[in-house]
Amino acid sequence: MMGRPEGLKLIDENGRRIDGRKKYELRPISMEVNVLKNADGSAYVEWGKNKILAAVYGPREIHPKHLQRPDRGILRVRYNMAPFSVEDRKKPGPDRRSVEISKVIRGALEPALILEMFPRTAVDIFIEVLQADAGTRVAGIAAASLALADAGIPMRDIVSACAAGKIDGEIVLDLNKDEDNYGEADVPLAIMPMKNDITLLQMDGYLTREEFMEAVRLAIKGAKAVYQKQREALKRKYLAVAEEVAGNE
Ligand code: CDP
């Protein structure tokens, strides 16, 4: 949300956005699981110009030991932006924003995990943003959720996520960087689609109550479309495994 260059229109007279999308259209999304040899689970997501890698380790023994919980496992999340992921080089290491995003992503994913099955252990998720173009927290959640499934960690549901927002007075799906910068509001959301449980809901900017409800409804629809893509990515992995097994028989 910043002062926009004079004359810049985010929606043209034909109702098209700067990248050619319609109001309710997602950016192109591609997903792949099992992309890293040395992690227990991993996923790579391209979502518009975002490029995000997620790696999962665990459940494994916790260090330092005083963090252990006798009744359940714990989830730790690190969201990190590569120095080359944004236009102005990002100073390496954690900052306020990445600490906050790590925390809300942890909160978005934790309800899906059956951590009671793994007392005294930790599941660690590393989300590496290689290229950022707005919506990295929702894309990071989608990637992390796939990496958790790839690691075989018991889950109640796959967590899916998407944002909606307001640009030029209209509620639209999935803001890109220019829309995020020069738009009026952004509402990222994560859900567990099977039960429609919302596990993350944030808002940046200004919306009326009605606009907020519209944005939430739209973001849920977007997240459900993302969910289908996540399921397809997982199915592709298991098809590949099945083919490999068949080939060895
Ligand atoms: O990425 P997300 O929308 O979840 O979070 P944000 O804090 O609203 O950031 C929006 C976008 O601003 C990021 O996706 C990056 O493209 C950009 N950004 C940046 O250029 N430099 C930073 N240090 C942080 C964010």
Coordinates of C-alpha atoms and ligand atoms in Angstrom, one line a residue:
M1 CA 0.0 0.0 0.0
M2 CA 2.0 3.0 -1.2
G3 CA 1.6 6.2 -3.2
R4 CA 1.2 5.1 -6.8
P5 CA 2.7 6.5 -9.9
E6 CA 0.4 9.2 -11.4
G7 CA -2.0 7.8 -14.0
L8 CA -1.4 4.2 -13.2
K9 CA -4.5 2.1 -13.5
L10 CA -4.7 -1.3 -12.0
I11 CA -7.8 -2.3 -13.8
D12 CA -8.4 -1.1 -17.4
E13 CA -11.6 -0.3 -19.2
N14 CA -12.1 -3.9 -20.2
G15 CA -11.8 -5.1 -16.7
R16 CA -8.3 -6.5 -17.2
R17 CA -5.5 -6.2 -14.6
I18 CA -2.0 -5.1 -15.5
D19 CA -0.9 -8.7 -16.0
G20 CA -4.0 -9.4 -18.2
R21 CA -5.9 -11.3 -15.6
K22 CA -9.6 -11.0 -14.8
K23 CA -10.8 -10.0 -11.4
Y24 CA -11.2 -13.5 -10.0
E25 CA -8.3 -15.2 -11.8
L26 CA -5.4 -16.7 -10.1
R27 CA -1.8 -16.3 -11.4
P28 CA -0.4 -19.4 -13.1
I29 CA 0.6 -21.9 -10.5
S30 CA 2.9 -25.0 -10.8
M31 CA 3.8 -27.3 -8.0
E32 CA 6.1 -30.3 -7.6
V33 CA 6.9 -32.5 -4.6
N34 CA 10.0 -34.5 -3.6
V35 CA 12.5 -32.1 -5.2
L36 CA 15.3 -32.3 -2.6
K37 CA 17.3 -35.5 -1.9
N38 CA 18.4 -34.6 1.6
A39 CA 15.2 -33.5 3.2
D40 CA 12.5 -35.9 4.5
G41 CA 9.9 -34.0 2.4
S42 CA 10.1 -31.1 0.0
A43 CA 8.2 -29.1 -2.6
Y44 CA 8.8 -26.4 -5.1
V45 CA 6.1 -23.9 -6.0
E46 CA 6.0 -21.3 -8.8
W47 CA 3.0 -19.0 -8.2
G48 CA 3.1 -16.1 -10.7
K49 CA 6.6 -14.7 -10.3
N50 CA 7.0 -16.2 -6.8
K51 CA 9.5 -19.1 -6.6
I52 CA 9.4 -20.9 -3.3
L53 CA 11.1 -24.0 -2.0
A54 CA 10.0 -25.8 1.1
A55 CA 11.9 -28.5 3.0
V56 CA 10.7 -30.6 5.9
Y57 CA 12.7 -32.6 8.5
G58 CA 11.2 -34.9 11.1
P59 CA 9.7 -35.9 13.3
R60 CA 13.1 -36.0 14.9
E61 CA 14.7 -35.5 18.3
I62 CA 14.7 -32.0 19.6
H63 CA 17.7 -29.9 20.4
P64 CA 17.9 -28.1 22.8
K65 CA 16.2 -30.8 24.8
H66 CA 14.3 -28.4 27.2
L67 CA 12.0 -27.6 24.2
Q68 CA 10.7 -31.2 24.2
R69 CA 7.0 -31.7 25.1
P70 CA 6.3 -35.1 26.8
D71 CA 2.8 -35.3 25.3
R72 CA 3.3 -34.1 21.7
G73 CA 5.7 -33.0 19.1
I74 CA 6.4 -29.4 18.2
L75 CA 6.4 -27.6 14.9
R76 CA 9.0 -25.1 14.0
V77 CA 8.9 -22.9 10.9
R78 CA 11.5 -20.7 9.3
Y79 CA 10.4 -18.4 6.4
N80 CA 13.5 -16.9 4.8
M81 CA 13.9 -14.6 1.8
A82 CA 17.0 -15.0 -0.4
P83 CA 19.1 -11.8 -0.8
F84 CA 18.3 -11.9 -4.5
S85 CA 14.6 -12.6 -4.1
V86 CA 13.5 -9.0 -4.2
E87 CA 14.3 -5.9 -6.3
D88 CA 16.4 -4.2 -3.6
R89 CA 18.8 -6.8 -2.3
K90 CA 17.4 -8.2 0.9
K91 CA 19.9 -8.2 3.8
P92 CA 20.4 -11.8 4.7
G93 CA 19.1 -13.2 8.0
P94 CA 15.9 -12.8 10.0
D95 CA 14.1 -9.5 10.3
R96 CA 10.8 -8.5 11.9
R97 CA 8.8 -9.4 8.8
S98 CA 10.3 -12.8 8.4
V99 CA 9.9 -13.6 12.1
E100 CA 6.2 -12.6 11.9
I101 CA 5.6 -14.6 8.7
S102 CA 7.3 -17.6 10.2
K103 CA 5.0 -17.4 13.2
V104 CA 1.8 -17.0 11.2
I105 CA 2.7 -19.8 8.9
R106 CA 3.4 -22.1 11.9
G107 CA -0.1 -21.2 13.2
A108 CA -1.6 -21.9 9.8
L109 CA -0.1 -25.4 9.5
E110 CA -0.1 -26.6 13.1
P111 CA -3.9 -27.4 13.3
A112 CA -3.4 -29.8 10.4
L113 CA -0.7 -31.9 12.0
I114 CA -1.4 -34.8 14.4
L115 CA 1.6 -33.9 16.7
E116 CA 0.2 -36.0 19.6
M117 CA 1.5 -39.0 17.7
F118 CA 5.1 -37.9 18.1
P119 CA 5.9 -36.8 21.7
R120 CA 9.3 -35.3 22.4
T121 CA 10.1 -34.7 18.7
A122 CA 10.1 -31.7 16.4
V123 CA 9.0 -31.2 12.8
D124 CA 11.1 -28.5 11.1
I125 CA 10.0 -26.6 8.0
F126 CA 12.2 -24.4 6.0
I127 CA 10.6 -22.1 3.5
E128 CA 13.1 -20.4 1.1
V129 CA 11.7 -17.6 -1.0
L130 CA 14.0 -17.5 -4.1
Q131 CA 11.9 -14.9 -5.9
A132 CA 9.1 -12.8 -4.4
D133 CA 6.2 -11.0 -6.1
A134 CA 3.6 -10.7 -3.3
G135 CA 1.7 -13.5 -1.8
T136 CA 4.8 -15.3 -0.6
R137 CA 3.2 -16.3 2.7
V138 CA 0.3 -18.0 1.1
A139 CA 2.5 -19.6 -1.6
G140 CA 4.9 -20.6 1.3
I141 CA 2.0 -22.3 3.2
A142 CA 1.0 -24.2 0.1
A143 CA 4.6 -25.4 -0.5
A144 CA 5.1 -26.3 3.2
S145 CA 1.9 -28.2 3.3
L146 CA 3.0 -30.3 0.3
A147 CA 6.4 -30.9 1.8
L148 CA 4.8 -32.1 5.0
A149 CA 2.6 -34.5 3.0
D150 CA 5.7 -35.6 1.0
A151 CA 7.5 -36.3 4.3
G152 CA 4.6 -38.6 5.2
I153 CA 3.8 -36.7 8.4
P154 CA 0.2 -37.6 9.5
M155 CA -2.1 -34.7 8.7
R156 CA -5.8 -34.1 9.1
D157 CA -5.9 -32.2 5.8
I158 CA -3.7 -30.4 3.4
V159 CA -3.5 -26.7 4.3
S160 CA -4.2 -24.5 1.3
A161 CA -3.9 -20.7 1.1
C162 CA -4.6 -17.7 -1.1
A163 CA -5.1 -14.0 -0.8
A164 CA -7.7 -11.6 -2.1
G165 CA -7.6 -7.8 -2.0
K166 CA -8.9 -4.5 -3.3
I167 CA -7.4 -2.6 -6.2
D168 CA -9.0 0.5 -7.9
G169 CA -12.1 0.0 -5.7
E170 CA -12.7 -3.6 -6.7
I171 CA -12.3 -6.8 -4.8
V172 CA -9.9 -9.1 -6.7
L173 CA -8.2 -12.5 -6.3
D174 CA -4.5 -13.0 -5.7
L175 CA -2.7 -9.7 -5.8
N176 CA 0.7 -9.4 -7.6
K177 CA 3.5 -7.1 -6.4
D178 CA 2.2 -3.9 -8.2
E179 CA -1.3 -4.6 -7.0
D180 CA -0.1 -5.1 -3.5
N181 CA 2.0 -1.9 -3.6
Y182 CA -0.6 0.4 -5.2
G183 CA -3.8 -1.3 -4.1
E184 CA -6.0 -0.6 -1.2
A185 CA -6.0 -3.8 0.8
D186 CA -4.7 -7.4 0.9
V187 CA -6.3 -10.3 2.8
P188 CA -4.2 -13.5 3.0
L189 CA -6.0 -16.6 4.2
A190 CA -5.3 -20.3 4.8
I191 CA -7.8 -23.1 5.1
M192 CA -8.1 -26.8 5.8
P193 CA -10.6 -27.3 3.0
M194 CA -12.2 -30.6 4.1
K195 CA -13.9 -28.8 7.0
N196 CA -13.6 -25.2 5.9
D197 CA -11.5 -24.4 8.9
I198 CA -9.6 -21.1 8.5
T199 CA -6.1 -21.3 10.0
L200 CA -4.8 -17.9 8.9
L201 CA -6.5 -14.6 8.2
Q202 CA -4.8 -11.3 8.0
M203 CA -5.6 -7.9 6.6
D204 CA -3.4 -5.1 5.4
G205 CA -5.1 -1.8 4.3
Y206 CA -8.7 -0.7 4.5
L207 CA -12.0 -2.5 3.7
T208 CA -15.6 -2.0 4.7
R209 CA -17.2 -5.0 6.5
E210 CA -18.9 -6.0 3.3
E211 CA -15.7 -5.7 1.2
F212 CA -13.9 -7.8 3.9
M213 CA -16.5 -10.5 3.7
E214 CA -16.4 -10.5 -0.1
A215 CA -12.6 -10.8 0.0
V216 CA -12.7 -13.7 2.5
R217 CA -15.2 -15.6 0.3
L218 CA -13.1 -15.0 -2.8
A219 CA -9.8 -16.0 -1.0
I220 CA -11.5 -19.2 0.2
K221 CA -12.5 -20.0 -3.4
G222 CA -8.9 -19.3 -4.5
A223 CA -7.5 -21.5 -1.8
K224 CA -9.8 -24.4 -2.9
A225 CA -8.5 -24.1 -6.5
V226 CA -5.0 -24.2 -5.1
Y227 CA -6.0 -27.3 -3.0
Q228 CA -6.8 -29.1 -6.2
K229 CA -3.4 -28.2 -7.6
Q230 CA -1.7 -29.5 -4.4
R231 CA -3.6 -32.8 -4.7
E232 CA -2.6 -33.2 -8.3
A233 CA 1.0 -32.6 -7.4
L234 CA 0.8 -35.3 -4.8
K235 CA -0.9 -37.7 -7.1
R236 CA 1.8 -37.2 -9.7
K237 CA 4.4 -38.1 -7.1
Y238 CA 2.6 -41.3 -6.2
L239 CA 2.0 -42.2 -9.8
A240 CA 5.7 -41.9 -10.4
V241 CA 6.4 -44.1 -7.4
A242 CA 3.9 -46.7 -8.6
E243 CA 5.4 -46.7 -12.0
E244 CA 8.9 -47.2 -10.6
V245 CA 7.7 -50.1 -8.4
A246 CA 5.9 -51.7 -11.4
G247 CA 9.0 -51.3 -13.5
N248 CA 11.1 -53.2 -10.9
E249 CA 8.7 -56.1 -10.7
Ligands
CDP1 O1 4.8 -11.9 0.3 P1 3.6 -11.5 1.2 O2 2.5 -10.8 0.4 O3 3.0 -12.7 1.9 O4 4.1 -10.5 2.3 P2 4.2 -8.9 2.3 O5 4.9 -8.5 3.5 O6 2.8 -8.3 2.1 O7 5.1 -8.6 1.1 C1 4.6 -8.3 -0.2 C2 5.8 -8.4 -1.2 O8 6.7 -7.3 -1.0 C3 6.7 -9.6 -1.1 O9 6.1 -10.7 -1.7 C4 7.9 -9.1 -1.9 O10 7.6 -9.1 -3.3 C5 7.9 -7.6 -1.5 N1 9.0 -7.4 -0.5 C6 10.2 -6.7 -0.9 O11 10.3 -6.4 -2.1 N2 11.2 -6.6 -0.1 C7 11.1 -7.0 1.2 N3 12.1 -6.8 2.1 C8 9.9 -7.6 1.6 C9 8.9 -7.8 0.8

